[in-house]
Tab-separated table of C-alpha atoms in Angstrom:
chain	number	residue	atom	x	y	z
A	120	UNK	CA	107.090	66.845	-21.214
A	121	UNK	CA	103.307	66.278	-21.751
A	122	UNK	CA	103.681	67.745	-25.366
A	123	UNK	CA	106.682	65.802	-25.973
A	124	UNK	CA	105.348	62.257	-24.749
A	125	UNK	CA	102.339	63.227	-26.665
A	126	UNK	CA	104.214	63.869	-29.802
A	127	UNK	CA	105.989	60.108	-29.344
A	128	UNK	CA	102.597	58.262	-28.791
A	129	UNK	CA	101.415	59.852	-32.224
A	130	UNK	CA	104.298	58.644	-34.000
A	131	UNK	CA	104.725	55.431	-32.211
A	132	UNK	CA	101.107	55.203	-33.180
A	133	UNK	CA	101.106	55.601	-36.708
A	134	UNK	CA	104.497	53.734	-37.152
A	135	UNK	CA	102.280	50.441	-35.425
A	136	UNK	CA	99.068	50.966	-36.744
A	137	UNK	CA	100.589	51.519	-40.659
A	138	UNK	CA	101.965	47.933	-40.583
A	139	UNK	CA	99.475	46.444	-38.415
A	140	UNK	CA	96.218	47.672	-38.038
A	141	UNK	CA	94.621	46.089	-41.224
A	142	UNK	CA	90.718	45.462	-41.279
A	143	UNK	CA	90.597	42.130	-41.949
A	144	UNK	CA	88.178	42.899	-44.562
A	145	UNK	CA	90.558	44.445	-46.911
A	146	UNK	CA	93.237	41.237	-46.984
A	147	UNK	CA	90.531	40.010	-49.652
A	148	UNK	CA	92.103	43.055	-51.322
A	149	UNK	CA	95.395	41.970	-51.715
A	150	UNK	CA	94.944	38.566	-53.650
A	151	UNK	CA	96.466	39.844	-56.557
A	152	UNK	CA	99.602	41.796	-56.811
A	153	UNK	CA	98.545	45.190	-58.409
A	154	UNK	CA	100.840	44.718	-61.421
A	155	UNK	CA	99.314	41.748	-62.302
A	156	UNK	CA	95.729	42.853	-62.478
A	157	UNK	CA	94.662	44.025	-66.034
A	158	UNK	CA	94.308	47.897	-66.446
A	159	UNK	CA	93.539	50.359	-69.591
A	160	UNK	CA	96.608	52.512	-68.337
A	161	UNK	CA	99.241	50.232	-68.679
A	162	UNK	CA	102.505	50.930	-66.939
A	163	UNK	CA	101.367	54.011	-65.432
A	164	UNK	CA	99.364	51.611	-63.047
A	165	UNK	CA	102.509	49.371	-62.446
A	166	UNK	CA	104.774	52.188	-61.731
A	167	UNK	CA	102.397	53.424	-58.993
A	168	UNK	CA	102.309	50.271	-57.630
A	169	UNK	CA	105.546	49.593	-57.107
A	170	UNK	CA	105.700	51.899	-54.159
A	171	UNK	CA	103.891	51.489	-50.926
A	172	UNK	CA	99.888	51.465	-50.994
A	173	UNK	CA	98.280	54.842	-49.908
A	174	UNK	CA	96.993	55.068	-46.206
A	175	UNK	CA	93.845	55.490	-45.310
A	176	UNK	CA	93.496	56.957	-41.871
A	177	UNK	CA	89.201	56.729	-40.214
A	178	UNK	CA	87.426	54.666	-37.592
A	179	UNK	CA	84.880	52.520	-37.628
A	180	UNK	CA	81.666	53.392	-38.364
A	181	UNK	CA	82.440	56.391	-40.620
A	182	UNK	CA	82.409	57.374	-43.822
A	183	UNK	CA	85.898	55.468	-43.898
A	184	UNK	CA	83.913	52.122	-44.671
A	185	UNK	CA	83.051	53.502	-48.166
A	186	UNK	CA	86.443	53.830	-49.211
A	187	UNK	CA	87.216	50.446	-48.314
A	188	UNK	CA	84.534	49.418	-49.794
A	189	UNK	CA	85.789	51.014	-52.971
A	190	UNK	CA	89.392	49.385	-52.118
A	191	UNK	CA	88.138	45.800	-52.256
A	192	UNK	CA	86.090	46.016	-55.208
A	193	UNK	CA	89.013	47.507	-57.137
A	194	UNK	CA	91.717	45.286	-55.932
A	195	UNK	CA	93.569	48.329	-54.873
A	196	UNK	CA	95.753	47.984	-51.793
A	197	UNK	CA	95.791	50.218	-48.861
A	198	UNK	CA	96.831	50.265	-45.544
A	199	UNK	CA	94.151	50.929	-43.214
A	200	UNK	CA	94.833	53.220	-40.107
A	201	UNK	CA	92.397	53.702	-37.051
A	202	UNK	CA	92.574	56.851	-35.279
A	203	UNK	CA	91.487	58.537	-32.066
A	204	UNK	CA	90.606	61.565	-31.645
A	205	UNK	CA	93.578	62.928	-29.754
A	206	UNK	CA	95.625	62.004	-33.352
A	207	UNK	CA	93.230	63.748	-35.219
A	208	UNK	CA	93.413	67.281	-33.762
A	209	UNK	CA	97.445	66.465	-33.334
A	210	UNK	CA	100.114	68.824	-35.857
A	211	UNK	CA	100.690	65.160	-37.860
A	212	UNK	CA	97.573	64.567	-38.629
A	213	UNK	CA	96.525	68.086	-39.867
A	214	UNK	CA	99.587	67.766	-42.315
A	215	UNK	CA	97.283	64.962	-43.767
A	216	UNK	CA	94.004	66.482	-43.001
A	217	UNK	CA	93.996	70.662	-42.692
A	218	UNK	CA	90.268	70.157	-40.794
A	219	UNK	CA	91.501	67.355	-38.211
A	220	UNK	CA	88.479	64.874	-39.939
A	221	UNK	CA	88.348	61.685	-41.610
A	222	UNK	CA	88.807	59.740	-43.417
A	223	UNK	CA	91.757	60.920	-44.851
A	224	UNK	CA	94.616	59.803	-47.250
A	225	UNK	CA	98.526	60.120	-47.075
A	226	UNK	CA	99.306	58.886	-51.090
A	227	UNK	CA	102.695	56.929	-51.473
A	228	UNK	CA	104.475	60.374	-52.216
A	229	UNK	CA	103.177	61.717	-48.961
A	230	UNK	CA	100.566	63.740	-50.602
A	231	UNK	CA	97.636	64.293	-48.154
A	232	UNK	CA	93.923	63.967	-49.923
A	233	UNK	CA	90.810	64.621	-47.778
A	234	UNK	CA	86.785	64.271	-47.911
A	235	UNK	CA	86.054	60.916	-48.787
A	236	UNK	CA	84.674	61.818	-52.190
A	237	UNK	CA	88.134	62.978	-53.373
A	238	UNK	CA	90.178	59.970	-51.758
A	239	UNK	CA	87.515	57.574	-53.655
A	240	UNK	CA	88.296	59.171	-57.065
A	241	UNK	CA	91.738	58.826	-56.538
A	242	UNK	CA	91.200	55.250	-55.868
A	243	UNK	CA	89.774	54.584	-58.899
A	244	UNK	CA	92.190	56.271	-60.869
A	245	UNK	CA	95.020	54.416	-59.053
A	246	UNK	CA	93.450	51.658	-59.620
A	247	UNK	CA	92.831	52.499	-63.207
A	248	UNK	CA	89.287	52.323	-63.860
A	249	UNK	CA	88.817	55.881	-65.137
A	250	UNK	CA	91.333	55.763	-68.142
A	251	UNK	CA	90.168	59.343	-69.660
A	252	UNK	CA	89.647	62.521	-68.904
A	253	UNK	CA	86.257	62.346	-69.895
A	254	UNK	CA	85.287	58.894	-67.614
A	255	UNK	CA	86.811	60.813	-64.670
A	256	UNK	CA	84.477	63.729	-64.971
A	257	UNK	CA	81.313	61.325	-65.266
A	258	UNK	CA	82.605	59.304	-62.580
A	259	UNK	CA	83.057	62.878	-60.779
A	260	UNK	CA	79.746	64.445	-61.687
A	261	UNK	CA	78.011	61.267	-59.684
A	262	UNK	CA	80.357	61.085	-56.321
A	263	UNK	CA	80.346	64.932	-56.244
A	264	UNK	CA	76.377	64.672	-56.357
A	265	UNK	CA	76.107	61.831	-53.704
A	266	UNK	CA	77.906	63.819	-51.411
A	267	UNK	CA	77.255	67.344	-52.097
A	268	UNK	CA	73.659	67.344	-53.646
A	269	UNK	CA	71.812	63.902	-52.351
A	270	UNK	CA	73.235	63.183	-48.714
A	271	UNK	CA	72.991	66.544	-47.592
A	272	UNK	CA	69.177	67.154	-48.762
A	273	UNK	CA	68.746	63.618	-46.819
A	274	UNK	CA	70.544	64.391	-43.353
A	275	UNK	CA	68.880	67.805	-43.237
A	276	UNK	CA	64.976	66.424	-43.785
A	277	UNK	CA	65.799	63.082	-42.241
A	278	UNK	CA	64.922	61.485	-45.512
A	279	UNK	CA	61.805	63.481	-45.984
A	280	UNK	CA	62.577	65.381	-48.930
A	281	UNK	CA	61.152	64.761	-52.134
A	282	UNK	CA	62.360	61.727	-52.930
A	283	UNK	CA	60.984	62.075	-56.843
A	284	UNK	CA	63.500	64.626	-57.170
A	285	UNK	CA	66.443	62.579	-56.304
A	286	UNK	CA	65.956	59.392	-57.191
A	287	UNK	CA	63.681	59.573	-59.953
A	288	UNK	CA	66.633	60.476	-62.759
A	289	UNK	CA	68.676	57.943	-60.779
A	290	UNK	CA	65.988	55.115	-61.634
A	291	UNK	CA	65.204	56.705	-65.079
A	292	UNK	CA	69.067	55.934	-65.535
A	293	UNK	CA	68.456	52.303	-63.943
A	294	UNK	CA	66.128	51.149	-66.193
A	295	UNK	CA	68.583	50.314	-68.623
A	296	UNK	CA	71.663	49.750	-66.800
A	297	UNK	CA	72.969	47.412	-64.514
A	298	UNK	CA	75.117	49.717	-62.648
A	299	UNK	CA	75.083	53.899	-63.289
A	300	UNK	CA	78.195	54.172	-65.619
A	301	UNK	CA	77.303	50.887	-67.416
A	302	UNK	CA	77.588	47.318	-66.924
A	303	UNK	CA	80.549	46.948	-64.278
A	304	UNK	CA	79.735	48.380	-60.429
A	305	UNK	CA	82.219	51.794	-60.482
A	306	UNK	CA	83.239	54.506	-58.208
A	307	UNK	CA	80.451	56.350	-59.176
A	308	UNK	CA	77.652	53.047	-57.024
A	309	UNK	CA	79.791	52.951	-54.578
A	310	UNK	CA	79.235	56.501	-53.633
A	311	UNK	CA	75.087	56.901	-54.854
A	312	UNK	CA	74.485	53.785	-53.336
A	313	UNK	CA	76.289	54.010	-49.687
A	314	UNK	CA	74.477	56.979	-49.098
A	315	UNK	CA	71.179	55.522	-50.364
A	316	UNK	CA	71.919	53.032	-47.744
A	317	UNK	CA	72.855	55.450	-45.193
A	318	UNK	CA	69.277	57.373	-45.668
A	319	UNK	CA	67.457	53.674	-45.227
A	320	UNK	CA	69.269	53.159	-41.880
A	321	UNK	CA	69.091	56.299	-40.508
A	322	UNK	CA	65.835	57.717	-41.860
A	323	UNK	CA	64.130	54.480	-42.401
A	324	UNK	CA	63.940	56.275	-46.032
A	325	UNK	CA	61.354	54.147	-48.546
A	326	UNK	CA	62.692	53.818	-52.058
A	327	UNK	CA	60.010	51.334	-53.210
A	328	UNK	CA	58.259	53.888	-55.686
A	329	UNK	CA	61.805	53.661	-57.691
A	330	UNK	CA	62.028	50.030	-58.554
A	331	UNK	CA	65.024	50.245	-60.437
A	332	UNK	CA	66.686	51.844	-57.843
A	333	UNK	CA	65.434	48.669	-55.598
A	334	UNK	CA	66.662	46.156	-58.078
A	335	UNK	CA	69.978	48.598	-57.984
A	336	UNK	CA	70.648	48.563	-54.340
A	337	UNK	CA	69.504	44.490	-53.971
A	338	UNK	CA	72.560	43.992	-55.953
A	339	UNK	CA	74.650	46.379	-54.045
A	340	UNK	CA	73.303	44.113	-50.982
A	341	UNK	CA	74.116	40.868	-52.288
A	342	UNK	CA	78.477	42.072	-52.629
A	343	UNK	CA	80.778	40.615	-50.349
A	344	UNK	CA	83.075	43.767	-49.922
A	345	UNK	CA	79.567	45.976	-49.307
A	346	UNK	CA	78.644	43.757	-46.496
A	347	UNK	CA	82.225	43.141	-44.906
A	348	UNK	CA	82.584	47.346	-44.923
A	349	UNK	CA	79.368	49.850	-44.940
A	350	UNK	CA	77.571	47.128	-42.891
A	351	UNK	CA	80.222	46.633	-40.670
A	352	UNK	CA	80.867	42.194	-41.803
């Protein structure tokens, strides 16, 4: 009976939170219908936008907020669902994220996507911001670097690793660009800037030796979507 009640509670929670529990910050992502915004993939975006938006499962104070920041910047509609540990360990949630972690994403067609970087690349693709295989590859390189190289190095050393090795090349790239991939913020910037900010917040990491990175982060911190998600509103 206890198991049946838990299962029933999970289903009720998912049903209710999918329709009601949307962070206030995400309302601004719905100013324009996805079918109306300009994109470089034409009808493919319109067809996808006609269905339900993807559901993002997570909790406050987690990497979920990086995903939410990206959704706001892209104008990509999502359903944001807050989970507790009991639900995360349920068989139903493991169908979305096999390891029972957060964040996770359930696409409109029911496909489960896990790992924050993979979810971000999916949203960027869904929004039409990665129009070619080359654009996807270039963006993915930065998202993977942020998740698999930069953040592990910062976390393991508590921000005391060789910052020149990490940020010297980034600083050089930003000498001639406002953003990592050009003149507009992209999924690459959301991934990289989020972990730089985490390094500053958690480890008091000092980036003043990298003036272009400093300027870059100042630009990031002026963005309303960043403040309302990663910085907690």
